[in-house]
Coordinates of C-alpha atoms and ligand atoms in Angstrom, one line a residue:
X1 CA -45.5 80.3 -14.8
X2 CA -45.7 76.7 -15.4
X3 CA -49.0 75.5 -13.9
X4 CA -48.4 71.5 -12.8
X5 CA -51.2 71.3 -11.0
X6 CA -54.3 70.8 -13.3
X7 CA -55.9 67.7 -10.7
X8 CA -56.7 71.1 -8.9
X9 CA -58.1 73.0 -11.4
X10 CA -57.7 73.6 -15.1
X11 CA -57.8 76.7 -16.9
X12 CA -61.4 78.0 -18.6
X13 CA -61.7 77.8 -22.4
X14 CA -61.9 80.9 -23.8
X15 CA -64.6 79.9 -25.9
X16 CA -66.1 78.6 -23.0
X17 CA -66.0 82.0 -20.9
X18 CA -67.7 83.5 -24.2
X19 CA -70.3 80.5 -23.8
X20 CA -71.1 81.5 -20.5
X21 CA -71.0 85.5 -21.1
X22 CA -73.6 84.4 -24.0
X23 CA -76.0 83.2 -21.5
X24 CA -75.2 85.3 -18.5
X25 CA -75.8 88.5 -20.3
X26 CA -78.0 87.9 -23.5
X27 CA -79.9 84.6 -23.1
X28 CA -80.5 84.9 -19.5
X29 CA -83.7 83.8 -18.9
X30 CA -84.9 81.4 -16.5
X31 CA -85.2 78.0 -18.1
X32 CA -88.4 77.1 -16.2
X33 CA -90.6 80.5 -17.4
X34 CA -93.0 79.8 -20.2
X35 CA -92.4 82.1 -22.8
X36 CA -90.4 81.4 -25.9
X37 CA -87.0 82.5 -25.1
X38 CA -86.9 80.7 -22.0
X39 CA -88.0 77.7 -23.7
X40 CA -85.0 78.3 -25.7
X41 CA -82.6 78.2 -22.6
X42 CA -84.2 75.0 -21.4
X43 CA -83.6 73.4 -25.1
X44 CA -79.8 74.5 -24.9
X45 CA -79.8 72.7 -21.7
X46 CA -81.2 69.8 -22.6
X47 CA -78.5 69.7 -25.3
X48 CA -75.8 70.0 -23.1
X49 CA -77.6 67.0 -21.4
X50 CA -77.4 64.6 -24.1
X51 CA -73.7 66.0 -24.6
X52 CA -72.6 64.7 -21.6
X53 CA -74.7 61.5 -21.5
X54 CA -73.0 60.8 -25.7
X55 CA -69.4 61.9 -23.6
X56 CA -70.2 59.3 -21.3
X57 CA -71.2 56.6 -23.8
X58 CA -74.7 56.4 -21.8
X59 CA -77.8 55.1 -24.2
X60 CA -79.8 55.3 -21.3
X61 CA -80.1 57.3 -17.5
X62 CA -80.2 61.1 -16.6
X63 CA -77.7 63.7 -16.4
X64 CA -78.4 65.9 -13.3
X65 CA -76.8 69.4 -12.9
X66 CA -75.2 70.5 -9.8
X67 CA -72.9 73.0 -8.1
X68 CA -69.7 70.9 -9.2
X69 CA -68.9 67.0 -7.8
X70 CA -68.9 67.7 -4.0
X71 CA -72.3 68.4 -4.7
X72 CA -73.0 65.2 -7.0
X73 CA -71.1 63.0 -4.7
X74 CA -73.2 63.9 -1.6
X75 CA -76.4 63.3 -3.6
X76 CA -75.4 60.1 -5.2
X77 CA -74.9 59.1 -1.8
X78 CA -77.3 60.7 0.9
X79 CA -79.5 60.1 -2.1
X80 CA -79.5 56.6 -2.1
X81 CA -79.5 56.1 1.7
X82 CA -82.7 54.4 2.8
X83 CA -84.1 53.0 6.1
X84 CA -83.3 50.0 7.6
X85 CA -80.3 48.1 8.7
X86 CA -78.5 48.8 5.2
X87 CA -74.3 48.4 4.6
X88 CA -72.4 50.6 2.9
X89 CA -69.1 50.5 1.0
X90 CA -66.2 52.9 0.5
X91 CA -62.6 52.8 -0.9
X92 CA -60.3 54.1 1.4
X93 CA -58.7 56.3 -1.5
X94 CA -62.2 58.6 -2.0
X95 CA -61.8 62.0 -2.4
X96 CA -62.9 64.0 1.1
X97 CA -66.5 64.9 -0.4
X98 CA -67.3 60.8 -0.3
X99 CA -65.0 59.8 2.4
X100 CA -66.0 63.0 5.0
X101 CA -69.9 61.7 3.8
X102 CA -69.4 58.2 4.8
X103 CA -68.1 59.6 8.1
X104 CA -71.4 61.2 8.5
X105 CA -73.8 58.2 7.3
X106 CA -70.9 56.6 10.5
X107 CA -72.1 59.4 12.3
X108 CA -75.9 58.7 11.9
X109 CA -75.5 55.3 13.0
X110 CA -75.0 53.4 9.7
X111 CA -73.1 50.5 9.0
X112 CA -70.2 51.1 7.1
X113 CA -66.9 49.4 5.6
X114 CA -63.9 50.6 4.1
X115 CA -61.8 48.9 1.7
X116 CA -58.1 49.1 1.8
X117 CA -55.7 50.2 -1.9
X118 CA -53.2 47.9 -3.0
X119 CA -49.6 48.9 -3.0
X120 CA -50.3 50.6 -6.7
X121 CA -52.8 53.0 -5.7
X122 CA -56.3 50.6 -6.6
X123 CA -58.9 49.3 -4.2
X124 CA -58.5 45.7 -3.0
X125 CA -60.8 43.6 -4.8
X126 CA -61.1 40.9 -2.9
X127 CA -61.8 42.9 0.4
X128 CA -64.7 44.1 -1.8
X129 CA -65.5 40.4 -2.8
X130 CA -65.5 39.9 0.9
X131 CA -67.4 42.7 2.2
X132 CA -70.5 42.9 0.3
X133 CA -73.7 40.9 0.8
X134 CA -77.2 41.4 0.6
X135 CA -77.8 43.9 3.1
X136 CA -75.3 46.6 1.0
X137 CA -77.3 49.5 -0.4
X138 CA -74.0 51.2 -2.2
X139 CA -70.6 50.9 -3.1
X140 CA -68.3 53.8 -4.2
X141 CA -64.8 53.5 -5.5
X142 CA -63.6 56.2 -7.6
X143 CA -62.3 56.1 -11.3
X144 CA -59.5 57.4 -11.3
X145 CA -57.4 59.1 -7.8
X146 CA -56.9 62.7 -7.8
X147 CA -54.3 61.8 -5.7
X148 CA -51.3 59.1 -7.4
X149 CA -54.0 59.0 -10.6
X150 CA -54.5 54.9 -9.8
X151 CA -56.8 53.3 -12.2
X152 CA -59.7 51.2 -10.8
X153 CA -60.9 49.0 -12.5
X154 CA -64.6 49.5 -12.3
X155 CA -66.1 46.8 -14.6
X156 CA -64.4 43.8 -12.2
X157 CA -66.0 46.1 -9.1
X158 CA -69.5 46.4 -10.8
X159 CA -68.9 43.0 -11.9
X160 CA -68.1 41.8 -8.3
X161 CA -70.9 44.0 -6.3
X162 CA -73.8 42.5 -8.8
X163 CA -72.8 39.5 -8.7
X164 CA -73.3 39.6 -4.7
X165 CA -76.1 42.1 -4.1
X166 CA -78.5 44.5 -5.8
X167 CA -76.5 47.5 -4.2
X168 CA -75.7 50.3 -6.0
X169 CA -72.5 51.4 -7.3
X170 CA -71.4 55.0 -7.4
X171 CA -68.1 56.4 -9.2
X172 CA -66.8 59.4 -8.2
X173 CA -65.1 60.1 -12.1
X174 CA -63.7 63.5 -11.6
X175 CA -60.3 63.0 -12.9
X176 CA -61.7 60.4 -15.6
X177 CA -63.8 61.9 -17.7
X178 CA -62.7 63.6 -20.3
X179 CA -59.7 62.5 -19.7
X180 CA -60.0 58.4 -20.2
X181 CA -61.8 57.0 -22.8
X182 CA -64.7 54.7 -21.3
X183 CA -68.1 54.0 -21.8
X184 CA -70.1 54.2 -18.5
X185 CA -73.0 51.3 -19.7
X186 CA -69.4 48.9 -19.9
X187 CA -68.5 50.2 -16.7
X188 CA -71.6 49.4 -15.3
X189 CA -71.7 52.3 -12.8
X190 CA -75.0 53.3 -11.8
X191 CA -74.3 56.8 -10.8
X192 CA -71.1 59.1 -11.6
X193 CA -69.8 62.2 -10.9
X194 CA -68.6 65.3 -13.2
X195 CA -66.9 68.7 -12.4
X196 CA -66.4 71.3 -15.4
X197 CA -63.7 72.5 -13.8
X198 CA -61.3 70.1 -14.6
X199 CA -61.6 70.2 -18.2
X200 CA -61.3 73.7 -18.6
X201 CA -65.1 74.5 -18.0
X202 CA -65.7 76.5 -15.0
X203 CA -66.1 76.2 -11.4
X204 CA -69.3 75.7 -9.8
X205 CA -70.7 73.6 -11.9
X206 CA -70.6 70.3 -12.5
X207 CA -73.3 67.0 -13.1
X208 CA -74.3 63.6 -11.6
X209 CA -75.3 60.6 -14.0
X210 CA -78.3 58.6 -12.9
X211 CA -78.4 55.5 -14.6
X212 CA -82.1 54.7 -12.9
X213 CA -83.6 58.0 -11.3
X214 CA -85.8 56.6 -9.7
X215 CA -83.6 54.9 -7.1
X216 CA -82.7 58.3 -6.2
X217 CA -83.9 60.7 -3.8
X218 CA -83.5 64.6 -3.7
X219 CA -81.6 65.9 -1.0
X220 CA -82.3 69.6 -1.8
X221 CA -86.2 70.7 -1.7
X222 CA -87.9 73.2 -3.3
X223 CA -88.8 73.8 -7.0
X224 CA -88.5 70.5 -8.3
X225 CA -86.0 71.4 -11.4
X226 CA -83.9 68.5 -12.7
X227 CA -86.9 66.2 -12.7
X228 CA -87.0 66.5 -9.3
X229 CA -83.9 65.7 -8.5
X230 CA -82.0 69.1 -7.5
X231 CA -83.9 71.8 -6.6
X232 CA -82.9 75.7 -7.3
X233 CA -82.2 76.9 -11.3
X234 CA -79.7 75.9 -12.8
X235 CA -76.5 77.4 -13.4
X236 CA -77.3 78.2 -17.4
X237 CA -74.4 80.4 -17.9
X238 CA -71.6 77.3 -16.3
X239 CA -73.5 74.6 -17.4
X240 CA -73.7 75.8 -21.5
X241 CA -69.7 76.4 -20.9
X242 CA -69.0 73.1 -19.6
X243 CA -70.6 71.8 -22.8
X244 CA -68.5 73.9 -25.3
X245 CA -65.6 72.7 -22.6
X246 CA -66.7 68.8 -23.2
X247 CA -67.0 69.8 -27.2
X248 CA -63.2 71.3 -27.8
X249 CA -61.6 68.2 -25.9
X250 CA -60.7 65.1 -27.7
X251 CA -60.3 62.8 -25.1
X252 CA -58.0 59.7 -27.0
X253 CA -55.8 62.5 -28.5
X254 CA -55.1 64.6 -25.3
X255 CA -54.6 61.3 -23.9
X256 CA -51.9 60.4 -26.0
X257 CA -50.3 64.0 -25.6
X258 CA -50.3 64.0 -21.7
X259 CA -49.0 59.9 -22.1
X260 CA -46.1 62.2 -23.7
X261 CA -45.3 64.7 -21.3
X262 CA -45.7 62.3 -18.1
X263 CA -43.2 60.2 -19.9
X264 CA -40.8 63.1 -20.6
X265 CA -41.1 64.4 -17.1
X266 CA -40.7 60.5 -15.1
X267 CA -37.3 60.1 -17.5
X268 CA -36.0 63.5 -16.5
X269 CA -36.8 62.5 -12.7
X270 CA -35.6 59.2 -13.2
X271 CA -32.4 60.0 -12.9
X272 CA -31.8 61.0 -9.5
X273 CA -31.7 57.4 -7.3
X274 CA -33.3 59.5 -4.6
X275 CA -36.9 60.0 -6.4
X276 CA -39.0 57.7 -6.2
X277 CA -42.2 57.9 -8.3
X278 CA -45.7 56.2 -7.6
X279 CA -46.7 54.2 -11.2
X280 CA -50.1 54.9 -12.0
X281 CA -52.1 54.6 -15.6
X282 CA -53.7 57.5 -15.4
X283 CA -51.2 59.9 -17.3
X284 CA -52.6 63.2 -15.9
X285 CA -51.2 62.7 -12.5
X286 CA -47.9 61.9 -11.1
X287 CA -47.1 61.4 -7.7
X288 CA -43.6 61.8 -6.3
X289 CA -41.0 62.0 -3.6
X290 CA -37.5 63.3 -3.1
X291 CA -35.9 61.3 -0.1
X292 CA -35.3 63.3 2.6
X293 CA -36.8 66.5 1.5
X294 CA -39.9 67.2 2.3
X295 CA -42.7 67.7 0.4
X296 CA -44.4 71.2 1.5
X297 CA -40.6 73.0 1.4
X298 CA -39.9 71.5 -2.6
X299 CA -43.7 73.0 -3.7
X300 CA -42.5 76.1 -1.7
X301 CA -39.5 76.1 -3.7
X302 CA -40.6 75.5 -6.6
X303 CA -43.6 78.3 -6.7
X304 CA -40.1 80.6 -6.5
X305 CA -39.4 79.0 -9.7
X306 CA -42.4 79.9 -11.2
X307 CA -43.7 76.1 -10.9
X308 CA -46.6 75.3 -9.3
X309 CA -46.7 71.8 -8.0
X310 CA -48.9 70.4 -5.2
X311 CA -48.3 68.7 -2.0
X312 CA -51.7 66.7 -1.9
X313 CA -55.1 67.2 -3.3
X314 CA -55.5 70.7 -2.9
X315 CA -58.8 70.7 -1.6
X316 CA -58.5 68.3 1.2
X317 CA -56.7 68.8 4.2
X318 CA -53.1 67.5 4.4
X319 CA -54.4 64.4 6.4
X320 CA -56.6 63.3 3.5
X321 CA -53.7 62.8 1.0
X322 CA -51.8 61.0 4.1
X323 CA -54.6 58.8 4.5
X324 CA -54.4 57.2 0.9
X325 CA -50.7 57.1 0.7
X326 CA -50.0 55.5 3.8
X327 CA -53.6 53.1 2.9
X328 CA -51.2 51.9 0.0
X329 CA -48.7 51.3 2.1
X330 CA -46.3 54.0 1.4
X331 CA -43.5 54.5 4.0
X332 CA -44.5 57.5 6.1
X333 CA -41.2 59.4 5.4
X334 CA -42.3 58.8 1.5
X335 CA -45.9 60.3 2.5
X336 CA -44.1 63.4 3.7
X337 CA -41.9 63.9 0.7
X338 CA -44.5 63.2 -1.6
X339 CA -45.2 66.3 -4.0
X340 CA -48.7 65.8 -6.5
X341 CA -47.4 66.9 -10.4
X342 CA -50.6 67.1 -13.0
X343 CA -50.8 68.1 -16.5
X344 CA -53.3 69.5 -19.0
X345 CA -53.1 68.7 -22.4
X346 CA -51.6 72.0 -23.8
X347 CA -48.7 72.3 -21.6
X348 CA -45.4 72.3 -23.9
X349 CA -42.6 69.8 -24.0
X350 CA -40.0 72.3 -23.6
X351 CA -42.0 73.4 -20.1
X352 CA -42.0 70.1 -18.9
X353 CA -38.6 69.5 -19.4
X354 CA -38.2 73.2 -17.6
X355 CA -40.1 71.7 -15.1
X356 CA -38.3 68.7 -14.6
X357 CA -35.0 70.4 -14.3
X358 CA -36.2 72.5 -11.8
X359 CA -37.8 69.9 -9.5
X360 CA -34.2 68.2 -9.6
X361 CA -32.0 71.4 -9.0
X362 CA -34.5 72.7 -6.2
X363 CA -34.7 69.4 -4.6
X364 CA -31.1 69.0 -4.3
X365 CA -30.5 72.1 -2.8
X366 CA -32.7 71.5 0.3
X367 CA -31.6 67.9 0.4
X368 CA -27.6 69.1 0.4
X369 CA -28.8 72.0 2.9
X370 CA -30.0 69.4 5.4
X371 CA -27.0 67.2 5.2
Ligands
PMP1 N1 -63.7 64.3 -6.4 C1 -62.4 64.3 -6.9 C2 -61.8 63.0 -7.3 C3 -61.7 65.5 -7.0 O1 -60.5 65.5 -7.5 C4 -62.4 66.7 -6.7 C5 -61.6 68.0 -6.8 N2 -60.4 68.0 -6.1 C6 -63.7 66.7 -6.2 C7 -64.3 65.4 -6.1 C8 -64.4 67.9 -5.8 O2 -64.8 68.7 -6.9 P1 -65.5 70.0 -6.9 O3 -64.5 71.1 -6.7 O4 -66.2 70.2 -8.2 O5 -66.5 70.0 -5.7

């Protein structure tokens, strides 16, 4: 099986499920409870903390632990909501756990604007130059899309929203880190969000970075772990194996490798006149369509190949991945062609190429089959 569809989900480290069978089944203890070994969980913890605020490039702010990035995303932003006749900003290419949460802050009677992508996938930065003003309490644009894998540019947003207001700017950076080299204090993002399960930790888990905590407020009550911020214990056993995840990776060198594979798969692709491929500087994602053949019936095919491609983000609906597509402007025959291919950094050349052959030769088919 050759797995193309990593923006999904990535496959565990093994040293990672051994991390998390360390402290699932001998160093279980609940890092809140006095005694020594306990004390000893909440140490390892608070060294996966400051490996994941070093991974960042963060000298200063928080790491908060969560349940994985639908989780950070909703508290970065229900957490920053505040009373009063406040504006909010979102991209239109947000992943559904920010966009379906502006729809609710819509819902609940809040002012909010959407800003439309350019033609290659990034927000418009004038709209946002246009949009904000004083009354805005928080932008979001993602990193990086899990959808075409369009860079934005978040220095010229943070640049741009601080320069107009003292919102706040959130950055949903699930298919970023770990995978992009950056430095969040250059980005100038004051929270971001983080799911192991991308880079071969597991799922479930995942973190938020607060640059200033105490513009944030909880949104889940009770114990008061996570200074406060996220109630409940945390998930020791997911959390210690999405550190030993963020230790084995080596961000600029996978970078380069997956660079490599993308490039190998768009020149196989290339040359059939009847793909078309969206351009995008993230290498981990590639977004495609076969004219005329459409999009759910290739993946279809090619899972009989033993290639597992995806038609959209897998874990919105098929509208949501219609929604950015056709915000960049995409024709809506191209929308429905369009097939999502992502890589992890240990696939081989030899099964990209595989996999390259056999998006041609299946697509074909169905598009000869039609005519
Ligand atoms: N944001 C982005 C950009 C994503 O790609 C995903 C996963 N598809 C999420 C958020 C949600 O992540 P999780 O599964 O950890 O809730």
């Amino acid at each position: 099986m050759i797995f193309l569809d990593n923006a999904s989900t990535t496959k565990m480290f093994e040293s990672a499920a051994g991390q998390y069978k360390k402290y699932a089944c001998q160093l279980f203890y609940n890092p809140s409870a006095f005694y020594r070994p306990a004390r000893e969980v909440k140490n390892a913890l608070d060294e996966a903390r400051k490996c994941l605020l070093e991974r960042l490039g963060a000298k200063q702010g928080q790491i908060v632990f969560t349940s994985g990035a639908t989780e950070s995303n909703n508290l970065a932003i229900m957490g920053s909501r505040r009373n009063g006749k406040w504006e909010y900003v979102f991209s239109m290419g947000e992943h559904p756990s920010v966009f379906n949460v502006a729809k609710e802050l819509e819902r609940q009677g809040c002012v909010v604007h959407y800003l439309p992508l350019q033609n290659n996938g990034e927000v418009d930065y004038d709209a946002l130059e246009k949009v904000v003003n004083e009354k805005t309490r928080l932008v979001c644009v993602m990193h990086v899309s899990n959808e075409t894998g369009a860079l934005n540019d978040i220095k010229k947003v943070s640049k741009i929203v601080k320069s107009k207001s003292k919102a706040l700017l959130h950055v949903d950076g699930v298919q970023a880190f770990n995978k992009i080299v950056f430095s969040i204090d250059e980005l100038g993002a004051d929270s971001y969000t983080i799911s192991a399960h991308k880079f071969h930790g597991p799922k479930g888990v995942g973190a938020l970075y607060v640059r200033n905590p105490n513009l944030l407020k909880s949104i889940v009550f009770g114990g008061g772990q996570e200074n406060d911020l996220r109630s409940g214990t945390e998930n020791v056993p997911g959390i210690m194996a999405m550190k030993d995840a963020c230790e084995k990776i080596n961000v600029s060198e996978n970078f380069e490798k997956v660079q490599k594979l993308k490039n190998i798969l768009c020149n196989i692709l290339q040359k059939d006149e009847n793909v078309k491929i969206v351009e995008s500087l993230s290498p981990y994602i590639l977004s495609m369509s076969y004219r005329g053949v459409n999009g759910e019936t290739l993946a279809r095919a090619l899972q009989d190949e033993d290639v597992l491609v995806s038609t959209g983000s897998a874990c919105s609906t098929k509208k949501a991945g219609n929604r950015i597509l056709e915000s960049m402007g995409i024709r809506k025959e191209d929308v429905v062609s369009s097939i999502r291919i992502s890589f992890n950094a240990y696939i081989t050349e030899a099964e990209v190429e595989e996999a390259g052959r056999k998006i041609l030769s299946c697509a074909q088919k169905i598009h000869l089959l039609k005519i």
